[in-house]
Amino acid sequence: MSQLILGVGDLGASKTSGGSVKTFALGSCVSVLLLDPKVRAVGMVHVALPESKINQTKAQSKPGYFADTGIPTLLQEMAKLGCNPRGQGMIVKLCGGANVMDPNDTFNIGKRNALAVKKVLWKYGMGAVSEDLGGNFSRTVTVFVDTGDVLLSSPGRPDWKL
Amino acid sequence: MTDKNIRERIVEEVKKAPMLSISASKLMEITAQVDHETTEVVDVVMHDSNLTARVLKVVNSAAFGLMSPVTTIERAVTLLGERVVVGIAIGDSAGQLFNKALTGYESAGGELWKHDLRAAIASRQVAVHGKAGISADFAFTAGLLHDIGKAFLSDFMEGTAGPILEQIENNQATDYLESESELLGINHTEAGLILAEYWSLPEPLKVVIHHHHHPDQAPEEFKALTYCVHLGDIIAMMGGCGTGSDTLQYNLDPEYIRYLDLSPTQLAEVLLEVDEEFAKVSGSIAESKESPR
């Protein structure tokens, strides 16, 4: 069984039977999951920040780090597996974007990441069929190629599906 | 068993902790002084052969990415920065605590060290970007030590993560710290303070360890430093580097704006810089431990 592990700002796709794509401990980061039922492929990008304009060099070396460069690059990566390059026919799921317990909402990177990701998806005419965003906890997420199931876990909580 | 009994047992455990190496203690004393000279740091390293070997290994690791080998301690300290040298000394002499699995927080071995290292880097970047007017390298040291008390509470908290999270979600506790106090009669900042006293750490480090979740309670002269670590801790957790079930289960004190000038754009820059610096420093320290001396 092949498991692709993604770090912060990484992206990857797989259509290997029995395979999965996983990322550990999303805090304020957002994981965008793309599932193509026709090609039987799944992809994930671990987005850390909303916009690449704060560091273009980083955007070039690690496009997955930002929402605006991460999603287009993930679509390109999935196109290599035979998926539609504009994301047509894909199922979108989102998770992560946790927030700090902050009365003034000044440290709202999680919320801003979630909004930025949705904005980019809208440009492609894509929207999430399910999401698990926000809250004050970290999430480890795995998507399985064969079933398209998305499994989430967090210390101190029972695992759950998206 | 009553809370008082548990508290006493935890305090006993703290007092059985391994002592810090003489070099680590000296380095913390020196770097706590604003007007210290780098030569004082170099002197301490040069008189400790184990530390000398480790510092040279770290600076020459592939993760650090230098083109030509470094052979002198002076140059190694300049290239690594005093903070990383202090970090190596602390990490080596208290590795047993930092690498302990925090099973009571459902956190694996090594996670505390990773969280503390990331918080240390973030505290330093907050001090720099936020114009805190304090030694940024000292904020790093404070960040590295801030959560050490969890190493002593963890064994007494087995099986409590779920109920504590439920308590916080139902507003029966304001944060994880309050739940620790209720459950054990002591929280990780108090246990950390007892260790800091046992280790005779400089006063500002004791203050940060004790007040990093409630920086408003720190004495005025150490407030800026305490707020740097308060934010550094939160930034580490936002970056996915927590210590298990208590990740993000603490309140942000918005009063930080009185001591730190940090816009949302700067915060994003800090997050990015922390990611890059963490990959470099944690990679080089880990790599230098793996290869034989």
Short mmCIF file of C-alpha atoms in Angstrom, two decimals:
data_model
loop_
_atom_site.label_atom_id
_atom_site.label_comp_id
_atom_site.label_asym_id
_atom_site.label_seq_id
_atom_site.Cartn_x
_atom_site.Cartn_y
_atom_site.Cartn_z
CA MET A 1 0.00 0.00 0.00
CA SER A 2 1.52 3.33 -0.99
CA GLN A 3 0.97 6.29 1.27
CA LEU A 4 1.95 9.76 0.22
CA ILE A 5 2.79 11.97 3.22
CA LEU A 6 2.57 15.73 2.75
CA GLY A 7 4.26 18.38 4.90
CA VAL A 8 3.33 22.04 5.21
CA GLY A 9 3.01 23.56 1.73
CA ASP A 10 3.31 20.21 -0.03
CA LEU A 11 0.85 18.86 -2.57
CA GLY A 12 0.39 15.47 -4.16
CA ALA A 13 -1.97 13.21 -6.05
CA SER A 14 -2.39 9.47 -6.43
CA LYS A 15 -4.45 6.95 -8.32
CA THR A 16 -2.59 3.90 -7.03
CA SER A 17 -5.06 1.27 -5.91
CA GLY A 18 -4.84 0.78 -2.13
CA GLY A 19 -2.98 4.07 -1.77
CA SER A 20 -3.69 7.16 0.29
CA VAL A 21 -2.54 10.75 0.78
CA LYS A 22 -2.00 12.02 4.33
CA THR A 23 -0.99 15.19 6.13
CA PHE A 24 -0.29 15.58 9.85
CA ALA A 25 -1.54 18.15 12.33
CA LEU A 26 -3.21 20.90 10.35
CA GLY A 27 -3.42 23.89 12.67
CA SER A 28 -4.45 27.09 10.96
CA CYS A 29 -3.46 25.49 7.63
CA VAL A 30 -6.19 24.23 5.29
CA SER A 31 -6.14 20.97 3.39
CA VAL A 32 -7.88 21.04 0.01
CA LEU A 33 -8.89 17.56 -1.13
CA LEU A 34 -9.81 16.88 -4.75
CA LEU A 35 -11.42 13.57 -5.66
CA ASP A 36 -11.97 12.48 -9.26
CA PRO A 37 -14.44 9.55 -9.27
CA LYS A 38 -14.07 8.98 -13.02
CA VAL A 39 -10.26 8.71 -13.08
CA ARG A 40 -10.30 7.26 -9.52
CA ALA A 41 -7.64 9.71 -8.38
CA VAL A 42 -7.29 11.84 -5.23
CA GLY A 43 -5.18 14.92 -4.57
CA MET A 44 -4.36 17.11 -1.60
CA VAL A 45 -2.63 20.42 -0.96
CA HIS A 46 -1.59 21.61 2.53
CA VAL A 47 -2.10 25.40 2.35
CA ALA A 48 -0.37 27.51 5.03
CA LEU A 49 -1.16 31.08 3.95
CA PRO A 50 -3.78 32.81 1.79
CA GLU A 51 -1.74 34.77 -0.77
CA SER A 52 1.60 34.30 -2.47
CA LYS A 53 2.26 38.03 -2.83
CA ILE A 54 4.06 38.12 0.51
CA ASN A 55 6.85 35.89 -0.84
CA GLN A 56 7.05 35.11 -4.56
CA THR A 57 10.24 33.10 -4.17
CA LYS A 58 8.53 30.76 -1.74
CA ALA A 59 5.54 30.51 -4.12
CA GLN A 60 7.87 29.29 -6.85
CA SER A 61 9.76 26.79 -4.72
CA LYS A 62 6.66 25.55 -2.83
CA PRO A 63 3.46 26.63 -4.62
CA GLY A 64 1.32 24.54 -2.26
CA TYR A 65 2.19 26.90 0.57
CA PHE A 66 -0.32 29.51 -0.64
CA ALA A 67 -3.98 29.15 -1.61
CA ASP A 68 -3.67 31.14 -4.83
CA THR A 69 -0.76 29.08 -6.19
CA GLY A 70 -1.45 25.76 -4.45
CA ILE A 71 -4.81 24.91 -5.98
CA PRO A 72 -3.84 25.61 -9.63
CA THR A 73 -0.66 23.55 -9.13
CA LEU A 74 -2.61 20.68 -7.59
CA LEU A 75 -4.94 20.71 -10.61
CA GLN A 76 -1.88 20.52 -12.91
CA GLU A 77 -0.55 17.62 -10.87
CA MET A 78 -3.87 15.80 -11.14
CA ALA A 79 -4.06 16.50 -14.87
CA LYS A 80 -0.88 14.38 -15.18
CA LEU A 81 -2.97 11.47 -13.88
CA GLY A 82 -5.62 12.07 -16.54
CA CYS A 83 -7.95 14.39 -14.62
CA ASN A 84 -9.58 17.45 -16.12
CA PRO A 85 -7.12 20.39 -15.74
CA ARG A 86 -9.97 22.78 -14.80
CA GLY A 87 -11.26 20.41 -12.15
CA GLN A 88 -14.47 19.50 -13.95
CA GLY A 89 -16.19 16.49 -12.44
CA MET A 90 -14.13 16.62 -9.28
CA ILE A 91 -15.44 16.46 -5.73
CA VAL A 92 -13.95 19.02 -3.34
CA LYS A 93 -13.58 18.57 0.41
CA LEU A 94 -11.96 21.01 2.83
CA CYS A 95 -10.60 20.66 6.34
CA GLY A 96 -8.38 22.48 8.82
CA GLY A 97 -8.30 26.26 9.28
CA ALA A 98 -8.33 26.02 13.07
CA ASN A 99 -8.43 29.21 15.08
CA VAL A 100 -6.86 30.46 18.26
CA MET A 101 -9.14 31.21 21.24
CA ASP A 102 -8.96 34.92 20.52
CA PRO A 103 -11.69 37.33 21.67
CA ASN A 104 -10.69 39.99 19.11
CA ASP A 105 -10.13 37.60 16.20
CA THR A 106 -6.78 39.23 15.35
CA PHE A 107 -4.94 35.95 14.79
CA ASN A 108 -7.49 34.76 12.25
CA ILE A 109 -5.12 33.07 9.78
CA GLY A 110 -7.23 29.89 9.86
CA LYS A 111 -10.35 31.77 8.81
CA ARG A 112 -8.44 33.75 6.16
CA ASN A 113 -6.94 30.56 4.74
CA ALA A 114 -10.41 28.99 4.45
CA LEU A 115 -11.80 32.07 2.69
CA ALA A 116 -8.84 32.31 0.31
CA VAL A 117 -9.15 28.65 -0.63
CA LYS A 118 -12.88 29.02 -1.38
CA LYS A 119 -12.21 32.15 -3.46
CA VAL A 120 -9.72 30.29 -5.66
CA LEU A 121 -12.07 27.32 -6.02
CA TRP A 122 -14.90 29.65 -7.11
CA LYS A 123 -12.73 30.88 -9.97
CA TYR A 124 -12.77 27.31 -11.26
CA GLY A 125 -16.50 27.02 -10.62
CA MET A 126 -15.76 24.54 -7.84
CA GLY A 127 -17.26 24.36 -4.38
CA ALA A 128 -16.83 21.99 -1.46
CA VAL A 129 -19.41 19.23 -1.00
CA SER A 130 -18.31 18.88 2.60
CA GLU A 131 -16.01 20.73 4.92
CA ASP A 132 -14.67 20.54 8.45
CA LEU A 133 -13.19 23.97 9.05
CA GLY A 134 -12.47 26.14 12.07
CA GLY A 135 -12.67 25.12 15.71
CA ASN A 136 -9.78 25.21 18.19
CA PHE A 137 -8.04 21.92 17.46
CA SER A 138 -5.51 20.42 15.07
CA ARG A 139 -6.42 17.78 12.50
CA THR A 140 -4.54 14.93 10.83
CA VAL A 141 -6.22 14.00 7.55
CA THR A 142 -6.00 10.99 5.23
CA VAL A 143 -7.79 10.48 1.91
CA PHE A 144 -8.01 6.97 0.46
CA VAL A 145 -7.76 6.37 -3.29
CA ASP A 146 -10.08 3.34 -3.51
CA THR A 147 -13.03 4.72 -1.58
CA GLY A 148 -12.50 8.48 -1.60
CA ASP A 149 -13.07 8.36 2.16
CA VAL A 150 -11.55 11.16 4.17
CA LEU A 151 -10.51 10.23 7.71
CA LEU A 152 -9.70 12.84 10.34
CA SER A 153 -8.09 12.53 13.75
CA SER A 154 -7.08 14.83 16.58
CA PRO A 155 -5.51 14.00 19.98
CA GLY A 156 -8.16 13.50 22.67
CA ARG A 157 -11.04 13.09 20.18
CA PRO A 158 -12.48 10.02 18.49
CA ASP A 159 -11.60 9.75 14.77
CA TRP A 160 -14.23 10.97 12.35
CA LYS A 161 -15.02 10.91 8.63
CA LEU A 162 -15.68 13.78 6.26
CA MET B 1 -6.09 10.09 45.83
CA THR B 2 -6.58 13.80 46.63
CA ASP B 3 -5.31 16.67 44.52
CA LYS B 4 -2.91 17.57 47.32
CA ASN B 5 -1.30 14.13 47.11
CA ILE B 6 -0.89 14.37 43.36
CA ARG B 7 0.55 17.87 43.61
CA GLU B 8 3.09 16.70 46.18
CA ARG B 9 4.06 13.74 44.03
CA ILE B 10 4.54 15.98 40.99
CA VAL B 11 6.70 18.38 43.02
CA GLU B 12 8.79 15.39 44.18
CA GLU B 13 9.22 14.29 40.55
CA VAL B 14 10.36 17.79 39.56
CA LYS B 15 13.00 17.73 42.28
CA LYS B 16 14.30 14.40 40.98
CA ALA B 17 14.83 15.86 37.49
CA PRO B 18 18.35 15.73 36.03
CA MET B 19 20.31 18.92 36.61
CA LEU B 20 21.19 21.11 33.66
CA SER B 21 24.81 20.91 32.53
CA ILE B 22 27.10 23.61 33.90
CA SER B 23 27.58 24.91 30.36
CA ALA B 24 23.82 25.23 29.73
CA SER B 25 23.35 27.09 33.04
CA LYS B 26 26.26 29.42 32.35
CA LEU B 27 25.06 30.13 28.82
CA MET B 28 21.61 31.07 30.08
CA GLU B 29 23.10 33.35 32.74
CA ILE B 30 25.33 35.06 30.19
CA THR B 31 22.67 35.53 27.52
CA ALA B 32 20.21 36.89 30.10
CA GLN B 33 22.51 39.93 30.39
CA VAL B 34 21.64 42.44 27.66
CA ASP B 35 25.22 43.77 27.46
CA HIS B 36 27.04 40.42 27.25
CA GLU B 37 29.75 39.75 24.66
CA THR B 38 29.68 36.87 22.17
CA THR B 39 33.19 35.96 23.34
CA GLU B 40 31.69 34.95 26.70
CA VAL B 41 29.47 32.40 24.89
CA VAL B 42 32.44 31.17 22.83
CA ASP B 43 34.47 30.72 26.04
CA VAL B 44 31.85 28.49 27.64
CA VAL B 45 31.59 26.29 24.54
CA MET B 46 35.38 26.01 24.20
CA HIS B 47 35.68 24.73 27.76
CA ASP B 48 33.18 21.92 27.14
CA SER B 49 34.51 19.32 24.70
CA ASN B 50 31.16 17.58 24.21
CA LEU B 51 29.39 20.85 23.48
CA THR B 52 32.21 21.92 21.16
CA ALA B 53 31.82 18.71 19.16
CA ARG B 54 28.03 19.09 18.96
CA VAL B 55 28.15 22.75 17.91
CA LEU B 56 30.62 21.95 15.13
CA LYS B 57 28.49 19.00 13.99
CA VAL B 58 25.36 21.12 13.83
CA VAL B 59 26.96 23.98 11.90
CA ASN B 60 28.55 21.51 9.46
CA SER B 61 25.38 19.46 8.93
CA ALA B 62 23.95 19.21 5.44
CA ALA B 63 20.70 20.78 6.66
CA PHE B 64 22.60 23.96 7.54
CA GLY B 65 23.83 24.11 3.97
CA LEU B 66 27.29 25.73 4.22
CA MET B 67 29.67 25.44 1.27
CA SER B 68 32.91 25.01 3.25
CA PRO B 69 33.47 23.31 6.62
CA VAL B 70 33.64 25.39 9.80
CA THR B 71 36.44 24.43 12.17
CA THR B 72 36.45 27.16 14.82
CA ILE B 73 33.96 27.75 17.61
CA GLU B 74 34.04 31.53 17.07
CA ARG B 75 32.82 31.11 13.51
CA ALA B 76 30.34 28.40 14.45
CA VAL B 77 28.74 30.62 17.11
CA THR B 78 28.57 33.53 14.66
CA LEU B 79 26.95 31.42 11.97
CA LEU B 80 24.51 29.54 14.19
CA GLY B 81 23.67 32.47 16.42
CA GLU B 82 23.94 32.36 20.20
CA ARG B 83 20.36 31.12 20.42
CA VAL B 84 21.05 27.86 18.60
CA VAL B 85 24.15 27.24 20.71
CA VAL B 86 22.12 27.74 23.90
CA GLY B 87 19.42 25.50 22.40
CA ILE B 88 21.92 22.70 21.75
CA ALA B 89 23.26 22.95 25.32
CA ILE B 90 19.75 22.88 26.85
CA GLY B 91 18.48 20.16 24.51
CA ASP B 92 21.45 17.91 25.22
CA SER B 93 21.41 18.23 28.99
CA ALA B 94 17.61 18.01 29.42
CA GLY B 95 16.88 15.73 26.47
CA GLN B 96 15.31 13.15 28.77
CA LEU B 97 12.54 15.65 29.61
CA PHE B 98 12.13 17.19 26.16
CA ASN B 99 11.90 13.84 24.38
CA LYS B 100 9.56 12.16 26.82
CA ALA B 101 6.24 10.99 25.32
CA LEU B 102 3.49 13.15 26.83
CA THR B 103 1.01 10.29 26.96
CA GLY B 104 -1.30 12.24 29.29
CA TYR B 105 -1.68 14.76 26.46
CA GLU B 106 -1.79 11.96 23.83
CA SER B 107 1.46 13.20 22.35
CA ALA B 108 4.35 11.06 21.07
CA GLY B 109 7.99 11.17 22.21
CA GLY B 110 9.88 14.13 20.73
CA GLU B 111 6.75 16.26 20.20
CA LEU B 112 7.50 18.46 23.23
CA TRP B 113 10.98 19.24 21.89
CA LYS B 114 9.57 20.03 18.43
CA HIS B 115 6.89 22.28 19.90
CA ASP B 116 9.35 24.07 22.17
CA LEU B 117 11.89 24.55 19.39
CA ARG B 118 9.22 25.92 17.06
CA ALA B 119 7.86 28.19 19.83
CA ALA B 120 11.44 29.36 20.51
CA ILE B 121 11.96 30.31 16.87
CA ALA B 122 8.53 31.98 16.74
CA SER B 123 9.17 33.92 19.99
CA ARG B 124 12.37 35.28 18.50
CA GLN B 125 10.69 36.29 15.22
CA VAL B 126 7.86 37.95 17.17
CA ALA B 127 10.44 39.91 19.19
CA VAL B 128 12.15 41.05 15.96
CA HIS B 129 9.03 41.90 13.89
CA GLY B 130 7.05 43.20 16.85
CA LYS B 131 9.84 45.61 17.88
CA ALA B 132 9.70 44.28 21.42
CA GLY B 133 12.86 46.13 22.47
CA ILE B 134 14.31 43.02 24.10
CA SER B 135 17.02 40.53 23.19
CA ALA B 136 15.43 38.39 20.47
CA ASP B 137 17.88 35.57 21.17
CA PHE B 138 16.84 35.53 24.82
CA ALA B 139 13.20 35.26 23.69
CA PHE B 140 14.34 32.10 21.85
CA THR B 141 15.76 30.59 25.07
CA ALA B 142 12.59 31.47 26.98
CA GLY B 143 10.47 29.92 24.24
CA LEU B 144 12.51 26.74 24.38
CA LEU B 145 11.84 26.25 28.08
CA HIS B 146 8.27 27.55 28.42
CA ASP B 147 6.40 24.21 28.44
CA ILE B 148 8.92 22.01 30.28
CA GLY B 149 6.46 21.54 33.17
CA LYS B 150 4.29 19.29 30.96
CA ALA B 151 6.96 16.58 31.20
CA PHE B 152 6.07 16.19 34.90
CA LEU B 153 2.27 16.43 34.64
CA SER B 154 1.81 14.04 31.75
CA ASP B 155 2.03 10.73 33.69
CA PHE B 156 -0.69 11.93 36.05
CA MET B 157 -3.05 12.87 33.24
CA GLU B 158 -3.50 9.52 31.47
CA GLY B 159 -7.01 9.19 30.04
CA THR B 160 -8.03 12.75 30.87
CA ALA B 161 -7.73 14.37 27.41
CA GLY B 162 -11.28 13.63 26.23
CA PRO B 163 -13.04 14.82 29.41
CA ILE B 164 -10.88 17.97 29.59
CA LEU B 165 -11.69 18.92 25.98
CA GLU B 166 -15.37 18.37 26.72
CA GLN B 167 -15.10 20.64 29.78
CA ILE B 168 -13.56 23.43 27.72
CA GLU B 169 -16.09 23.04 24.90
CA ASN B 170 -18.92 23.25 27.42
CA ASN B 171 -17.38 26.37 28.99
CA GLN B 172 -16.82 24.54 32.28
CA ALA B 173 -13.15 25.53 32.10
CA THR B 174 -11.60 28.57 30.42
CA ASP B 175 -8.61 26.66 29.08
CA TYR B 176 -6.46 23.52 29.46
CA LEU B 177 -4.41 25.18 32.19
CA GLU B 178 -7.44 25.60 34.43
CA SER B 179 -8.39 21.95 33.86
CA GLU B 180 -4.88 20.81 34.83
CA SER B 181 -5.14 22.80 38.07
CA GLU B 182 -8.56 21.39 38.87
CA LEU B 183 -7.50 17.84 38.15
CA LEU B 184 -4.06 17.77 39.77
CA GLY B 185 -3.90 20.78 42.07
CA ILE B 186 -1.01 22.09 39.95
CA ASN B 187 -0.65 23.16 36.30
CA HIS B 188 2.26 22.89 33.88
CA THR B 189 3.37 26.50 34.38
CA GLU B 190 3.62 25.99 38.16
CA ALA B 191 5.51 22.70 37.74
CA GLY B 192 7.79 24.49 35.25
CA LEU B 193 8.42 27.28 37.75
CA ILE B 194 9.41 24.78 40.46
CA LEU B 195 11.88 23.22 37.99
CA ALA B 196 13.18 26.67 37.03
CA GLU B 197 13.84 27.41 40.70
CA TYR B 198 15.48 24.01 41.20
CA TRP B 199 17.68 24.72 38.19
CA SER B 200 18.37 28.29 39.43
CA LEU B 201 17.39 29.77 36.08
CA PRO B 202 17.65 33.55 35.60
CA GLU B 203 14.60 35.49 36.85
CA PRO B 204 13.12 36.41 33.42
CA LEU B 205 13.05 32.74 32.41
CA LYS B 206 11.20 31.83 35.62
CA VAL B 207 8.67 34.57 34.87
CA VAL B 208 8.08 33.41 31.29
CA ILE B 209 7.68 29.76 32.28
CA HIS B 210 5.20 30.75 34.99
CA HIS B 211 3.16 33.35 33.09
CA HIS B 212 3.31 32.43 29.40
CA HIS B 213 -0.45 31.73 29.28
CA HIS B 214 -1.30 34.82 31.35
CA PRO B 215 1.36 37.36 30.38
CA ASP B 216 -0.61 40.19 32.00
CA GLN B 217 0.44 38.71 35.37
CA ALA B 218 4.17 39.04 34.63
CA PRO B 219 6.10 41.86 36.34
CA GLU B 220 6.15 44.94 34.09
CA GLU B 221 9.90 44.69 33.35
CA PHE B 222 9.41 41.19 31.82
CA LYS B 223 6.05 41.72 30.14
CA ALA B 224 7.40 42.27 26.61
CA LEU B 225 9.44 39.06 26.82
CA THR B 226 6.49 37.11 28.24
CA TYR B 227 4.15 38.37 25.49
CA CYS B 228 6.72 37.31 22.85
CA VAL B 229 6.67 33.74 24.20
CA HIS B 230 2.87 33.86 24.66
CA LEU B 231 2.54 34.56 20.92
CA GLY B 232 5.41 32.25 19.98
CA ASP B 233 3.65 29.37 21.72
CA ILE B 234 0.39 30.09 19.88
CA ILE B 235 2.15 30.48 16.52
CA ALA B 236 3.82 27.08 17.01
CA MET B 237 0.42 25.51 17.67
CA MET B 238 -1.12 27.28 14.65
CA GLY B 239 1.68 25.78 12.57
CA GLY B 240 0.56 22.29 13.57
CA CYS B 241 3.28 21.81 16.18
CA GLY B 242 1.50 21.36 19.49
CA THR B 243 1.90 18.90 22.33
CA GLY B 244 -1.22 16.81 21.69
CA SER B 245 -4.68 17.27 23.14
CA ASP B 246 -4.03 20.74 24.57
CA THR B 247 -3.08 22.20 21.18
CA LEU B 248 -4.87 25.56 20.67
CA GLN B 249 -6.75 25.10 23.95
CA TYR B 250 -5.41 28.33 25.49
CA ASN B 251 -6.60 31.92 25.18
CA LEU B 252 -4.76 34.61 23.27
CA ASP B 253 -4.30 37.73 25.41
CA PRO B 254 -5.13 40.65 23.05
CA GLU B 255 -3.18 43.02 25.30
CA TYR B 256 -0.04 41.96 23.42
CA ILE B 257 -0.62 45.02 21.22
CA ARG B 258 0.61 47.20 24.10
CA TYR B 259 4.05 45.59 23.83
CA LEU B 260 4.30 44.33 20.27
CA ASP B 261 3.65 46.02 16.95
CA LEU B 262 2.53 43.08 14.83
CA SER B 263 0.20 43.58 11.84
CA PRO B 264 -1.65 40.67 10.14
CA THR B 265 0.85 40.87 7.25
CA GLN B 266 3.78 40.66 9.66
CA LEU B 267 2.12 37.75 11.39
CA ALA B 268 1.93 35.92 8.05
CA GLU B 269 5.61 36.71 7.46
CA VAL B 270 6.47 35.38 10.91
CA LEU B 271 4.61 32.11 10.18
CA LEU B 272 6.53 31.65 6.95
CA GLU B 273 9.92 32.49 8.47
CA VAL B 274 9.25 30.16 11.40
CA ASP B 275 8.53 27.29 9.00
CA GLU B 276 11.79 27.82 7.15
CA GLU B 277 13.96 28.37 10.23
CA PHE B 278 12.39 25.38 12.00
CA ALA B 279 13.14 23.07 9.07
CA LYS B 280 16.76 24.25 9.06
CA VAL B 281 17.46 24.21 12.81
CA SER B 282 15.54 21.02 13.69
CA GLY B 283 17.04 19.25 10.66
CA SER B 284 20.61 20.22 11.54
CA ILE B 285 20.28 19.33 15.24
CA ALA B 286 18.66 15.96 14.44
CA GLU B 287 21.23 15.19 11.74
CA SER B 288 24.13 15.98 14.07
CA LYS B 289 22.72 13.54 16.64
CA GLU B 290 22.34 10.74 14.11
CA SER B 291 25.88 10.79 12.75
CA PRO B 292 28.67 9.35 14.91
CA ARG B 293 31.04 11.75 16.63
#
